[in-house]
Amino acid sequence: MENVSVKFLPLFVLGLALVVSLSVGMISRRQARSGYGVQFQSIGHASIGAAIASNWMSAASFLGIAGVFFVKGYFAFAYVLGWTGGYVLLLVLMGSQLRRFGKYTASDFVEARYESSLARVFSAIIAILITLIYCVAQYKGIGLIFGWIFGIDYTQSLVLGVVITIGYLVVAGAMGATRNQQMHYLVLIVSFVVPLAFISNKLGYGMSLPQFTYGRALLDLPPDTARDYLFPWTFGTAYEWIALSFTLMVGTAGLPHVLSRFYTVPNNRDARWGVVWGLFFIGLLYWSAPAFGAFAKVWQVRSGMELDAQSAYQLADLVVVKIAEWTGIPEILLSIIAVGGILAAMSTITGLLITGAGAFAYDIYYRLINPKATEQHLLQVAKAATLVLAGVILLVALNPPGLIAQITAIAFALAGNTLFPVFLLGIWWDRANKQGALAGMLIGTLITFSPLLFGNLIPGLRTILPPTSSALIGAPVVILSIIIVSLMTPPPPEALRRFLVEKVHSP
Amino acid sequence: MDPTSQTEKADKNDDLRVNFFRPRPGFMRKEVMIIWGTLIAWAFVTFGLPIHIAWQHSDPQLTLEEVPKIFGIPFYYLFEGQFVIVWFILICFVFNVLIDWLTTSYRSRR
């Protein structure tokens, strides 16, 4: 035990952040009840945008992109492009129409549009799988930072982090605290951007706009290293780059928790304009993330730190915290960046676990196992499902299969190969029917998992279908399958097609 | 009577077609035209520019000095890494302005 060295200031800041978060959550709830909430919600499009960004920002954005940049340089921009461009697809192809359709969850939409309980169950299973994969990446982030704070190994810190997260979820649930999305965004972005300015200053590149000046830092690297980091295809081919960014885009447009953001806004026009602000707020993070990776690389070269590829990978997901520690910025800033990473991961985990457990209780248990279950019984099932899900994720996260951003990308591939085509054709093609949707979701799931399951057996499979990037081929194949199967089977009823024309596609 | 509005009326009653590639005349067709325009601007940075960059930098002998630069940093790097977010915000902004205009003009007709 004598080797364990706890960092007390980050621990104190974390405790403070959780207490403040709970208190603000209580106040937000009380204001919403007394009517002040309505006034607060109508602050405007910027406020909606902040909520979109807050809902979006996870450990993948906060820790992951900088990590990929640290090991793969320019290649990391595929993540930046993918995780912003997806909102363009969502806004342009589906946002307004999904809202006019009037269903609140992915499963609700699938059942209503395709008139099939089986399709609903299938989409719920997919939503739960997405939750599982997405949360594994968040758990890894929590495990790494808790390990850093407490000076303990990854397995211990992961268990500790998960216990604290679930504990927080239970307490917040018992107190009925809701998350104030705008404040959450503000806390995350400040804890990311302010320390970055200090890091830049410590390295001699000034405090102003490190998001743009880090390019100079990269040019100060030895010519060979600079070439590797700045040249486009050092760490991956053009196909891999395009496939990854496309996969992340269609995945964004198909992620259930991103789609449901569209419904919590008072009207359609506000939701659309909220996306513009949301992109700007997400952009603030993505303009900054590569700078962390770049500064960490510069520090590594300057300090003569020797890192082989494997050590660099092990370090990558903690590089945002490590570069703050290496450069010796004030400890309070070091603490808030570490706590920011934990909060980003924790909020994503709690949100996704609740959604995943809800999908199990209401879409699978109620539909398939016990249709006579009461509301109270379903609530208990959901609570039990939360714990089971949390446990399953913990087991997978003990041996994380990749970098945080890479694990998250697999969840995006699944959403892009299954839910995105089903939503897209459900909205834009009246002839798409339940047989087509079922076939599409089945084929999409197979495409997503085939490189993971059969990658070692079939040569070249992972080259054509990289696990993180399978939707460039997968999504069009699934769209085509839905079209073919739908044309071979009877069309949807006239009432549904009329609803599409008169409600979903009318101004 | 305006022939376009006659077609629109006929379609409204009989045709239940919703097809992105063959949109019904009127609101849906104009909306789809705006979507296509936005998608082209989106595809430019998603596919067009990366393919262009791949083609321009395929020579393994190429050095950093030979690449077109702005502020000493390769142009493609600034564009695909930084400006692309501004690009997406801009195209969403223009899309929203056009959809607002289209929605208002069709609502006032009804």
Coordinates of N, CA and C in Angstrom, one line a residue, chain A residues 69 74 77 80-81 84-85 88-89 91-93 97 100 211-212 214-216 218-219 223 226-227 229-233 238 241-242 245-246 249 269 272-273 275-276 279-280 283 286-287 427-430 472 494 497-498 500-502 505-507, chain B residues 12-13 15-20 24 27-28 31-32 35 38-39 42 45-47 50-51 53-54 57 59-64 67 71-74 76-77 80-86 88-89 91-93 95-97 99-100 103 106-107 110:
Chain A
F69 N -4.9 11.6 -32.0 CA -3.9 12.5 -32.6 C -2.5 12.3 -32.2
Y74 N -2.5 13.4 -38.3 CA -3.5 13.9 -39.2 C -4.7 12.9 -39.3
F77 N -8.1 13.5 -37.8 CA -9.1 14.4 -38.3 C -10.3 13.7 -38.9
V80 N -12.8 14.1 -36.2 CA -13.3 15.4 -36.2 C -14.3 15.6 -37.3
L81 N -14.0 15.2 -38.5 CA -14.9 15.4 -39.6 C -16.1 14.6 -39.4
T84 N -18.6 15.8 -36.6 CA -19.3 17.1 -36.9 C -20.2 16.9 -38.1
G85 N -19.7 16.3 -39.2 CA -20.5 16.2 -40.4 C -21.7 15.3 -40.2
V88 N -24.8 17.4 -39.9 CA -25.3 17.9 -41.2 C -26.3 16.9 -41.8
L89 N -25.9 15.6 -41.8 CA -26.8 14.6 -42.3 C -28.1 14.5 -41.5
L91 N -29.5 16.8 -39.6 CA -30.3 18.0 -39.9 C -31.0 18.0 -41.2
V92 N -30.2 17.6 -42.2 CA -30.7 17.8 -43.6 C -31.6 16.7 -44.0
L93 N -31.3 15.4 -43.6 CA -32.1 14.3 -44.1 C -33.2 13.9 -43.2
Q97 N -38.3 15.8 -40.3 CA -39.3 14.8 -40.6 C -39.5 13.8 -39.4
R100 N -41.8 15.6 -37.1 CA -43.2 15.6 -37.5 C -43.8 14.2 -37.3
Q211 N -5.7 26.7 -30.3 CA -6.4 25.8 -31.2 C -5.8 26.0 -32.6
F212 N -5.3 27.2 -32.9 CA -4.7 27.4 -34.2 C -3.2 27.5 -34.3
Y214 N -1.1 25.7 -32.6 CA -0.4 24.4 -32.4 C 0.2 23.9 -33.7
G215 N -0.2 24.4 -34.8 CA 0.4 24.0 -36.1 C 1.9 24.4 -36.1
R216 N 2.2 25.5 -35.5 CA 3.6 26.0 -35.4 C 4.4 25.0 -34.6
L218 N 3.9 21.9 -34.3 CA 4.1 20.6 -35.1 C 5.3 20.9 -36.0
L219 N 5.4 22.1 -36.6 CA 6.5 22.4 -37.5 C 7.8 22.4 -36.8
P223 N 12.1 17.1 -38.7 CA 11.5 17.0 -40.0 C 10.7 15.7 -40.3
A226 N 7.6 15.5 -38.1 CA 6.7 16.5 -38.5 C 6.0 16.0 -39.8
R227 N 6.8 15.4 -40.7 CA 6.2 14.8 -41.9 C 5.2 13.7 -41.6
Y229 N 3.4 13.4 -38.9 CA 2.2 14.0 -38.2 C 1.4 14.8 -39.1
L230 N 2.0 15.5 -40.1 CA 1.2 16.4 -40.9 C 0.8 15.8 -42.2
F231 N 1.5 14.8 -42.7 CA 1.2 14.2 -44.0 C -0.1 13.3 -43.8
P232 N -0.9 13.4 -44.9 CA -2.2 12.8 -44.7 C -2.3 11.2 -44.5
W233 N -1.4 10.5 -45.2 CA -1.7 9.1 -45.2 C -0.6 8.2 -44.5
A238 N -6.1 6.4 -47.7 CA -7.2 7.4 -48.0 C -8.6 6.7 -47.8
W241 N -9.5 6.4 -44.2 CA -9.8 7.8 -43.7 C -11.3 8.1 -44.1
I242 N -11.6 7.9 -45.3 CA -12.9 8.3 -45.8 C -14.0 7.3 -45.2
S245 N -14.6 8.4 -41.5 CA -15.3 9.6 -41.3 C -16.8 9.4 -41.8
F246 N -17.0 8.7 -42.9 CA -18.4 8.4 -43.3 C -19.1 7.6 -42.3
M249 N -20.2 9.6 -39.5 CA -21.3 10.5 -39.8 C -22.7 9.8 -39.9
R269 N -38.5 24.4 -35.8 CA -37.5 25.4 -36.2 C -36.4 25.6 -35.2
R272 N -33.9 22.9 -35.4 CA -33.0 23.0 -36.6 C -31.9 24.1 -36.3
W273 N -32.3 25.2 -35.7 CA -31.3 26.3 -35.5 C -30.4 25.9 -34.3
V275 N -29.2 23.0 -33.9 CA -28.1 22.2 -34.4 C -26.9 23.1 -34.9
V276 N -27.2 24.3 -35.5 CA -26.2 25.2 -35.9 C -25.3 25.6 -34.7
L279 N -23.3 22.6 -33.3 CA -22.1 22.4 -34.1 C -21.0 23.3 -33.7
F280 N -21.3 24.6 -33.4 CA -20.3 25.5 -33.0 C -19.8 25.1 -31.6
G283 N -17.7 22.2 -32.0 CA -16.5 22.7 -32.7 C -15.5 23.2 -31.7
Y286 N -13.6 20.4 -30.6 CA -12.8 19.7 -31.6 C -11.7 20.5 -32.2
W287 N -11.8 21.8 -32.1 CA -10.7 22.7 -32.5 C -9.6 22.5 -31.5
I427 N -38.3 7.4 -43.8 CA -38.8 8.7 -44.0 C -38.9 9.1 -45.5
W428 N -37.9 8.6 -46.2 CA -37.9 9.1 -47.6 C -38.4 8.1 -48.7
W429 N -38.9 7.0 -48.3 CA -39.4 6.0 -49.2 C -40.7 5.4 -48.7
D430 N -41.8 5.7 -49.3 CA -43.1 5.2 -48.7 C -43.2 3.7 -48.9
L472 N -19.2 2.6 -44.6 CA -19.0 3.1 -46.0 C -19.5 2.1 -47.0
E494 N -52.1 1.9 -46.9 CA -52.3 3.2 -47.5 C -52.3 4.3 -46.4
R497 N -48.9 5.4 -45.6 CA -48.3 6.2 -46.7 C -48.9 7.6 -46.8
R498 N -50.2 7.7 -46.5 CA -50.9 9.0 -46.5 C -50.3 9.8 -45.4
L500 N -47.4 9.7 -44.1 CA -46.0 10.2 -44.5 C -46.2 11.4 -45.4
V501 N -47.1 11.4 -46.4 CA -47.2 12.5 -47.3 C -47.8 13.7 -46.6
E502 N -48.9 13.5 -45.9 CA -49.6 14.6 -45.3 C -49.1 15.2 -44.0
H505 N -44.2 15.0 -44.5 CA -43.5 15.7 -45.6 C -44.3 17.0 -45.9
S506 N -45.0 17.5 -45.0 CA -45.7 18.8 -45.3 C -45.1 19.9 -44.5
P507 N -45.2 21.2 -45.0 CA -44.6 22.3 -44.2 C -45.2 22.5 -42.9
Chain B
K12 N -52.0 15.7 -54.5 CA -52.3 15.6 -53.1 C -53.4 14.6 -52.8
N13 N -54.3 14.4 -53.8 CA -55.4 13.5 -53.5 C -55.1 12.1 -53.9
D15 N -51.8 10.7 -55.3 CA -50.4 10.1 -55.3 C -49.9 10.1 -53.9
L16 N -49.5 8.9 -53.4 CA -48.9 8.9 -52.0 C -47.4 8.6 -52.1
R17 N -46.9 9.0 -53.2 CA -45.4 8.8 -53.4 C -44.6 9.6 -52.5
V18 N -43.6 8.9 -51.8 CA -42.6 9.6 -51.1 C -41.3 9.0 -51.6
N19 N -40.5 9.7 -52.4 CA -39.3 9.2 -53.0 C -38.3 10.3 -53.1
F20 N -37.2 10.1 -52.5 CA -36.1 11.1 -52.5 C -35.7 11.4 -53.9
R24 N -42.5 14.5 -55.0 CA -43.7 15.1 -55.5 C -43.5 16.6 -55.8
F27 N -43.9 21.5 -52.5 CA -43.0 21.7 -51.3 C -41.9 20.6 -51.3
M28 N -42.3 19.4 -51.4 CA -41.3 18.3 -51.3 C -40.2 18.4 -52.3
E31 N -37.9 21.2 -51.3 CA -37.2 20.8 -50.1 C -36.0 19.9 -50.5
V32 N -36.4 18.9 -51.4 CA -35.3 18.0 -51.9 C -34.2 18.7 -52.6
I35 N -32.0 20.1 -50.1 CA -31.2 19.0 -49.5 C -30.1 18.6 -50.4
T38 N -27.3 21.0 -50.3 CA -26.5 20.9 -49.0 C -25.6 19.7 -49.0
L39 N -26.2 18.6 -49.5 CA -25.4 17.3 -49.6 C -24.2 17.4 -50.5
W42 N -21.7 19.1 -48.5 CA -21.2 18.2 -47.5 C -20.2 17.2 -48.1
V45 N -16.4 18.1 -48.8 CA -15.3 17.9 -47.8 C -15.2 16.5 -47.3
T46 N -16.3 15.7 -47.5 CA -16.3 14.3 -47.0 C -15.6 13.4 -48.0
F47 N -15.9 13.6 -49.3 CA -15.3 12.7 -50.3 C -14.3 13.5 -51.2
P50 N -10.8 14.8 -49.6 CA -9.8 13.7 -49.2 C -9.3 13.0 -50.4
I51 N -10.2 12.8 -51.4 CA -9.7 12.1 -52.7 C -8.7 12.9 -53.4
I53 N -6.7 15.2 -52.0 CA -5.5 15.2 -51.2 C -4.7 13.9 -51.4
A54 N -5.5 12.8 -51.4 CA -4.8 11.5 -51.6 C -4.1 11.4 -53.0
H57 N -0.9 13.7 -52.9 CA 0.2 13.3 -52.0 C 0.5 11.9 -52.1
D59 N 2.8 10.6 -54.0 CA 4.2 10.3 -54.3 C 5.0 10.2 -52.9
P60 N 5.6 9.0 -52.7 CA 6.3 8.9 -51.4 C 7.5 9.8 -51.2
Q61 N 8.0 10.3 -52.4 CA 9.2 11.2 -52.3 C 8.9 12.6 -51.9
L62 N 7.6 12.9 -51.9 CA 7.1 14.3 -51.6 C 7.6 14.7 -50.2
T63 N 8.1 16.0 -50.1 CA 8.4 16.5 -48.8 C 7.5 17.6 -48.3
L64 N 7.5 17.9 -47.1 CA 6.6 19.0 -46.5 C 6.8 20.3 -47.3
V67 N 4.6 21.1 -50.4 CA 3.1 21.1 -50.3 C 2.7 22.5 -50.2
F71 N 0.3 30.2 -43.7 CA 0.9 30.4 -42.4 C 1.9 29.3 -42.1
G72 N 2.6 28.8 -43.1 CA 3.6 27.8 -42.9 C 3.0 26.4 -42.6
I73 N 1.7 26.2 -42.6 CA 1.1 24.9 -42.4 C 0.4 24.4 -43.7
P74 N 0.5 23.1 -44.0 CA -0.1 22.7 -45.3 C -1.5 23.1 -45.4
Y76 N -4.1 21.7 -46.9 CA -5.1 20.7 -46.7 C -5.3 20.5 -45.2
Y77 N -4.2 20.6 -44.4 CA -4.3 20.4 -43.0 C -5.2 21.4 -42.3
E80 N -9.0 20.6 -43.8 CA -9.7 19.4 -43.3 C -9.7 19.3 -41.8
G81 N -8.7 19.9 -41.2 CA -8.6 19.8 -39.7 C -9.4 20.9 -39.0
Q82 N -9.4 22.1 -39.5 CA -9.9 23.2 -38.8 C -11.1 23.9 -39.5
F83 N -10.9 24.2 -40.7 CA -12.0 25.0 -41.4 C -13.2 24.2 -41.7
V84 N -13.0 22.9 -41.7 CA -14.2 22.0 -42.1 C -15.4 22.2 -41.1
I85 N -15.1 22.5 -39.8 CA -16.2 22.7 -38.9 C -16.9 24.0 -39.2
V86 N -16.2 25.0 -39.6 CA -16.8 26.3 -40.0 C -17.6 26.0 -41.3
F88 N -19.1 23.2 -42.1 CA -20.4 22.5 -41.8 C -21.4 23.5 -41.1
I89 N -20.9 24.4 -40.2 CA -21.8 25.3 -39.6 C -22.4 26.2 -40.7
I91 N -22.9 25.6 -43.9 CA -23.9 24.9 -44.8 C -25.2 24.6 -44.0
C92 N -25.1 24.4 -42.7 CA -26.3 24.2 -41.9 C -27.1 25.5 -41.8
F93 N -26.3 26.6 -41.7 CA -26.9 27.9 -41.6 C -27.7 28.2 -42.8
F95 N -28.8 26.1 -45.1 CA -29.9 25.2 -45.2 C -31.1 25.7 -44.4
N96 N -30.8 26.1 -43.1 CA -31.9 26.6 -42.3 C -32.6 27.8 -42.8
V97 N -31.8 28.7 -43.4 CA -32.4 29.9 -44.0 C -33.3 29.6 -45.1
I99 N -34.8 26.6 -45.7 CA -36.0 25.8 -45.3 C -37.0 26.8 -44.6
D100 N -36.4 27.7 -43.8 CA -37.3 28.7 -43.2 C -38.2 29.5 -44.2
T103 N -40.7 27.0 -45.9 CA -41.8 26.7 -45.0 C -42.7 27.9 -44.9
Y106 N -44.8 28.4 -48.0 CA -45.9 27.4 -48.2 C -47.0 27.5 -47.2
R107 N -46.6 27.8 -45.9 CA -47.6 28.0 -44.9 C -48.6 29.2 -45.2
R110 N -51.3 28.3 -47.6 CA -52.4 27.4 -47.2 C -53.5 28.1 -46.5

